[in-house]
CSV table of C-alpha atoms in Angstrom, one decimal:
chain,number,residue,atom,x,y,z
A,1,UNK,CA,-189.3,-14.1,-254.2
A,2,UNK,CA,-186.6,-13.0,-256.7
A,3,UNK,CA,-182.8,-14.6,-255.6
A,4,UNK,CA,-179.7,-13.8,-256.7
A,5,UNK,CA,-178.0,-16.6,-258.2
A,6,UNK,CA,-174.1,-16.7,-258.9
A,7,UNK,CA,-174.0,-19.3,-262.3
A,8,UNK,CA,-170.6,-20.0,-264.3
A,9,UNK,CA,-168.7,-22.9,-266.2
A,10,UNK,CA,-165.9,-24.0,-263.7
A,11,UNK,CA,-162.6,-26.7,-264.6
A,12,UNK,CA,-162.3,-29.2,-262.5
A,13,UNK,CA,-159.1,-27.3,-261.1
A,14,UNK,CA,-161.2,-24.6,-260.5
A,15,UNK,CA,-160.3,-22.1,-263.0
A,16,UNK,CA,-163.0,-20.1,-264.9
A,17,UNK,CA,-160.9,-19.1,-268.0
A,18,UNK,CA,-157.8,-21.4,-269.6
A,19,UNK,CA,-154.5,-19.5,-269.8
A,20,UNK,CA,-154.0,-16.1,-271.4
A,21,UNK,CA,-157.6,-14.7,-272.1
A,22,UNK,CA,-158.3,-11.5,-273.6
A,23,UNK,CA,-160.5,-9.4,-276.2
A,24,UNK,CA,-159.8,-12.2,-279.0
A,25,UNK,CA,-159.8,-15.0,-276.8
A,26,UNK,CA,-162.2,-14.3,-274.0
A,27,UNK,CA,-162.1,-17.9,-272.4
A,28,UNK,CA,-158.5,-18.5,-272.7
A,29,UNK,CA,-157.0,-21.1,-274.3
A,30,UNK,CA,-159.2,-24.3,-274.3
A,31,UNK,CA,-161.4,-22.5,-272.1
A,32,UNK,CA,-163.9,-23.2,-274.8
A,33,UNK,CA,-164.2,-26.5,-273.1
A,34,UNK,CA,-166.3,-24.8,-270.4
A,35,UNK,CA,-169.2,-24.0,-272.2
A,36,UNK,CA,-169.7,-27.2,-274.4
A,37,UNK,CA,-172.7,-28.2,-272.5
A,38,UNK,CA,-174.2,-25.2,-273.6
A,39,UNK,CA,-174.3,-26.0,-277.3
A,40,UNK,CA,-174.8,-29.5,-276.2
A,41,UNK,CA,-177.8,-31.7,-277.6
A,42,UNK,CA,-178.2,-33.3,-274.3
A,43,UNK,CA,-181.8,-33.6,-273.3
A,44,UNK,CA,-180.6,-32.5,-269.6
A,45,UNK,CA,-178.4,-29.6,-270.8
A,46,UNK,CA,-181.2,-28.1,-272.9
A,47,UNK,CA,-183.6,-28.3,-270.1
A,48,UNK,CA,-180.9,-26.9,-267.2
A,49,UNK,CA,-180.2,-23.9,-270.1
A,50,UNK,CA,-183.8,-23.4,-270.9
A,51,UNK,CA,-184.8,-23.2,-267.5
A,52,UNK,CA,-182.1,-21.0,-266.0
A,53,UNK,CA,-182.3,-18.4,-268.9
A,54,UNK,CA,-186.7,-18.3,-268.4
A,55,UNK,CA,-186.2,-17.7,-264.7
A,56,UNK,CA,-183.5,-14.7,-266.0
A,57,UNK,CA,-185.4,-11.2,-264.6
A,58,UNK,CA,-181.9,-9.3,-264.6
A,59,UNK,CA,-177.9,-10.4,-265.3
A,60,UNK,CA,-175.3,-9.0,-263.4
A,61,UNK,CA,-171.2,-8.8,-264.9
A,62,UNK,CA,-168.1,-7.5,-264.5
A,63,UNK,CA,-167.0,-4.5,-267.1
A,64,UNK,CA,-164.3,-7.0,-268.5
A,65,UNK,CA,-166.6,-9.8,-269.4
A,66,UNK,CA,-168.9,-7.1,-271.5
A,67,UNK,CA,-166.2,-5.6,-273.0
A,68,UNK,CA,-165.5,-9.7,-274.3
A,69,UNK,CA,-169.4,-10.2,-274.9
A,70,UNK,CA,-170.0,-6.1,-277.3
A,71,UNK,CA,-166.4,-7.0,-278.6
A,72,UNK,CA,-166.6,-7.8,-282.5
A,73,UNK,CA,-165.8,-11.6,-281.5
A,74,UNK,CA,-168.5,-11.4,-278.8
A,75,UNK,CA,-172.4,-12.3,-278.5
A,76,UNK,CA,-174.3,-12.9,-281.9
A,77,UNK,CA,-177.7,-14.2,-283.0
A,78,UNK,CA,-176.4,-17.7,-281.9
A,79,UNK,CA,-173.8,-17.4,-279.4
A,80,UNK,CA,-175.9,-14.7,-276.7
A,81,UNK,CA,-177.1,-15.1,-273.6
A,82,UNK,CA,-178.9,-18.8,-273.0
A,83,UNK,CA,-177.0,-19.3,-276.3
A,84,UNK,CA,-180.4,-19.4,-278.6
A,85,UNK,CA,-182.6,-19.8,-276.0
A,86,UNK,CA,-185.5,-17.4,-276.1
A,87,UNK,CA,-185.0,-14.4,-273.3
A,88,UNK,CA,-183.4,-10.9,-273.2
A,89,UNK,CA,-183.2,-9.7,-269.4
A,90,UNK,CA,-182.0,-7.0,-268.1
A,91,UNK,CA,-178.1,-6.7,-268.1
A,92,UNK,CA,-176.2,-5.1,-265.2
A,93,UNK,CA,-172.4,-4.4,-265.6
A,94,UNK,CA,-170.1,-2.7,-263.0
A,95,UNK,CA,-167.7,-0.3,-263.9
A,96,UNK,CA,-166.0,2.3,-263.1
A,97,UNK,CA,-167.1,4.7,-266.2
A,98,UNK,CA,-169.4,3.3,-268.5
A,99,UNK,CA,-168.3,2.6,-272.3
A,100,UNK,CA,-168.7,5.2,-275.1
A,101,UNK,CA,-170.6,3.4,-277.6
A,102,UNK,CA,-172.1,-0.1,-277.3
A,103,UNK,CA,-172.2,-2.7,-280.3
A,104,UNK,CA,-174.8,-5.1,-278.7
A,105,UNK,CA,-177.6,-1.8,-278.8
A,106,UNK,CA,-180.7,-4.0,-278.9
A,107,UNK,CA,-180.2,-5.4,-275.3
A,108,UNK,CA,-180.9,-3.8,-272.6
A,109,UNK,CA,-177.8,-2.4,-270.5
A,110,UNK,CA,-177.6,-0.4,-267.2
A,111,UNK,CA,-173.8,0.7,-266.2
A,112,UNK,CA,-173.5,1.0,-262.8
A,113,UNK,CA,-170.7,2.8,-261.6
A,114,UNK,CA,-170.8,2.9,-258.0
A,115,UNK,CA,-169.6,-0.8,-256.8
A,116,UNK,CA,-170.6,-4.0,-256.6
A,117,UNK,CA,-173.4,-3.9,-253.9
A,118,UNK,CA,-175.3,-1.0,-256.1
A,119,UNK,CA,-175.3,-3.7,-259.2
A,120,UNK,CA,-177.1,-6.4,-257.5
A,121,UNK,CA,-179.7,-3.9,-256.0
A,122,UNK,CA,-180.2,-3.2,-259.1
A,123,UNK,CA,-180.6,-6.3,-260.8
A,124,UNK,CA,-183.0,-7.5,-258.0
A,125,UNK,CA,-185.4,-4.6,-258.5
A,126,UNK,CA,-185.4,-4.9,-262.3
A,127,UNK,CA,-185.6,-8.6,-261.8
A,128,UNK,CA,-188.6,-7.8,-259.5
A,129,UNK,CA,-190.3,-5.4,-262.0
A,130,UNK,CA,-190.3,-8.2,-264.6
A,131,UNK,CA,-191.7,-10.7,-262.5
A,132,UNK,CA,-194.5,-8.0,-261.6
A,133,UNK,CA,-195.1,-7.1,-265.3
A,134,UNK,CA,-194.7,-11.1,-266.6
A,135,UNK,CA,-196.8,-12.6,-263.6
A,136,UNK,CA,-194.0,-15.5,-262.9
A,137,UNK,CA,-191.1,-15.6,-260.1
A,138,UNK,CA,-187.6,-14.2,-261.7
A,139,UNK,CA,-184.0,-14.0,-260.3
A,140,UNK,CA,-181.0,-12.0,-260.9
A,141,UNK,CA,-178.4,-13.4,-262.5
A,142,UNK,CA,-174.4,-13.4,-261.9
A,143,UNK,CA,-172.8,-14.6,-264.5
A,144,UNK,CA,-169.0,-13.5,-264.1
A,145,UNK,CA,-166.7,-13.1,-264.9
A,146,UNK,CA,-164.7,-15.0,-262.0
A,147,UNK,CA,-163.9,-12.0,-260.1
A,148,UNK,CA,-167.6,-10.5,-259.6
A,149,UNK,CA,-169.3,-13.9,-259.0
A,150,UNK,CA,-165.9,-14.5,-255.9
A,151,UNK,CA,-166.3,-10.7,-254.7
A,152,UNK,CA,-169.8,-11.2,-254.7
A,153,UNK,CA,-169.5,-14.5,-252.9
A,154,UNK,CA,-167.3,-12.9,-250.4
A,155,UNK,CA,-169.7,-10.1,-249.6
A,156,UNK,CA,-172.8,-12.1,-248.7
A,157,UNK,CA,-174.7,-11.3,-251.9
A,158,UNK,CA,-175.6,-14.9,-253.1
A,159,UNK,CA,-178.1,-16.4,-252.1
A,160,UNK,CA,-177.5,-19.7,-254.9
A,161,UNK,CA,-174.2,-21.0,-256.4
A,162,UNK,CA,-174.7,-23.0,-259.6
A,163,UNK,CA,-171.8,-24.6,-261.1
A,164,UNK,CA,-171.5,-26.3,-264.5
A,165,UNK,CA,-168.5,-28.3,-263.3
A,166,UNK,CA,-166.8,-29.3,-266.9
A,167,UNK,CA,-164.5,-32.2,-267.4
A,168,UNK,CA,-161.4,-30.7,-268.4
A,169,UNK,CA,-158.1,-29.3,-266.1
A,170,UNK,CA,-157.1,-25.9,-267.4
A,171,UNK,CA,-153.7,-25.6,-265.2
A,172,UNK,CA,-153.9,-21.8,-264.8
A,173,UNK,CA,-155.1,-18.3,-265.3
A,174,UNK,CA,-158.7,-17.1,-263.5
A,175,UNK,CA,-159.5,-18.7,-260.8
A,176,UNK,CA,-163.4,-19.1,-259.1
A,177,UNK,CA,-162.2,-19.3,-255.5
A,178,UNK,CA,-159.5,-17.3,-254.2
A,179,UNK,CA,-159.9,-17.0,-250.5
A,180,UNK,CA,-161.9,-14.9,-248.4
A,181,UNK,CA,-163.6,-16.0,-245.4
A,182,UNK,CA,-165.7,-19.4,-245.8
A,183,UNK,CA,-168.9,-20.0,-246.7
A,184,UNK,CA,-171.3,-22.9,-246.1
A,185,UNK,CA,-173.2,-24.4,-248.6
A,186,UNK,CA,-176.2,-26.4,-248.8
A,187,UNK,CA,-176.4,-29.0,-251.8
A,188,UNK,CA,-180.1,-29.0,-253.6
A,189,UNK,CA,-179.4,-30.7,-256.7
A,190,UNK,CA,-176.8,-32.4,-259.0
A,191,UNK,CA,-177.5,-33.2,-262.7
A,192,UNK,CA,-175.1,-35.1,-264.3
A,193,UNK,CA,-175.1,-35.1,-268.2
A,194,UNK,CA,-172.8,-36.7,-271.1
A,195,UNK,CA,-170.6,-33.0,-271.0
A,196,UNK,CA,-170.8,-31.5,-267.7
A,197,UNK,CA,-171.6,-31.9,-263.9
A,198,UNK,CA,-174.4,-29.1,-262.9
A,199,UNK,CA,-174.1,-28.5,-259.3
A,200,UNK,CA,-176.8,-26.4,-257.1
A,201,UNK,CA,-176.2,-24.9,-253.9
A,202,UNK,CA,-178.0,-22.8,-251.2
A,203,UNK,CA,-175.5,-20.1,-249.6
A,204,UNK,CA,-175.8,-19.8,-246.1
């Protein structure tokens, strides 16, 4: 059965981005920390990667984390989605109007302009459709920005929260968790590796 899963590089303050992100500097600074274990050589980083981008039917993100990925400092042969990892899913992005022209043309993009809720609907049936067509369970992806994985959180979409808790305090700037009513969480697995701390959880 295809889940939606919420999966992003967290500080150990919590913050998804290090001060003053933008176009040019999409993480913030030393927010590059974040995503070492995603370049990482570690046997158990490769495998968490590998396995998370092959389950990948459909990829859900906020309109200001694709205007960071088409930018011209964005995504590239190396730096893409599963960074080099073999898989190109579907990718849903909510907006409020969709962009003019789109750099990254060879992926496959849907803008969806009426909300939050709509997006994930959409990402489950295209992730369903690709497990039909490829004969193997997929899932739809959120993968942020912070905003769209909390507001998704907060509206009962999730049904798994994956965190690549990185070893680094980033003091400010986007936070994960920013209130909202709580949530309980069931732990399934941790994976700790010589870069990062990968957390699993069942949302209740």
């Amino acid at each position: 059965m295809t889940r939606i899963i919420a999966d992003i590089s967290v500080s150990l303050d919590g913050f998804v981005t290090g001060p003053d992100p933008g176009p040019d500097n999409g993480l913030g600074t030393g927010g590059e920390a974040l995503h070492t274990w995603a370049f990482s050589e570690d046997p158990d980083d490769r495998r968490v990667l590998r396995e998370a981008t092959a389950r990948s039917g459909a990829v859900v993100l906020g309109r200001r984390l694709f205007d960071i990925v088409d930018g011209p400092n964005g995504w590239d042969d190396t730096t893409g989605y599963g960074a080099g990892e073999v898989g190109k899913p579907a990718f849903i992005v909510v907006t409020s109007s969709p962009p003019e022209t789109v750099r990254l043309a060879d992926l496959d993009w849907t803008f969806v302009t009426t909300g939050l809720p709509a997006a994930v609907t959409a990402a489950r049936e295209r992730a369903e459709a690709a497990s039909s067509t490829s004969g193997k369970d997929l899932d739809a992806f959120l993968m942020g920005g912070g905003a769209t994985i909390g507001s998704a959180l907060a509206a009962g979409l999730v049904d798994e929260l994956t965190l690549h808790l990185a070893p680094v305090v980033l003091g400010s700037e986007t936070q994960l968790f920013t209130g909202g009513a709580p949530r309980t969480l069931v732990q399934r697995s941790v994976t700790s590796t010589s870069t990062v701390t990968h957390l699993t959880y069942d949302v209740l």
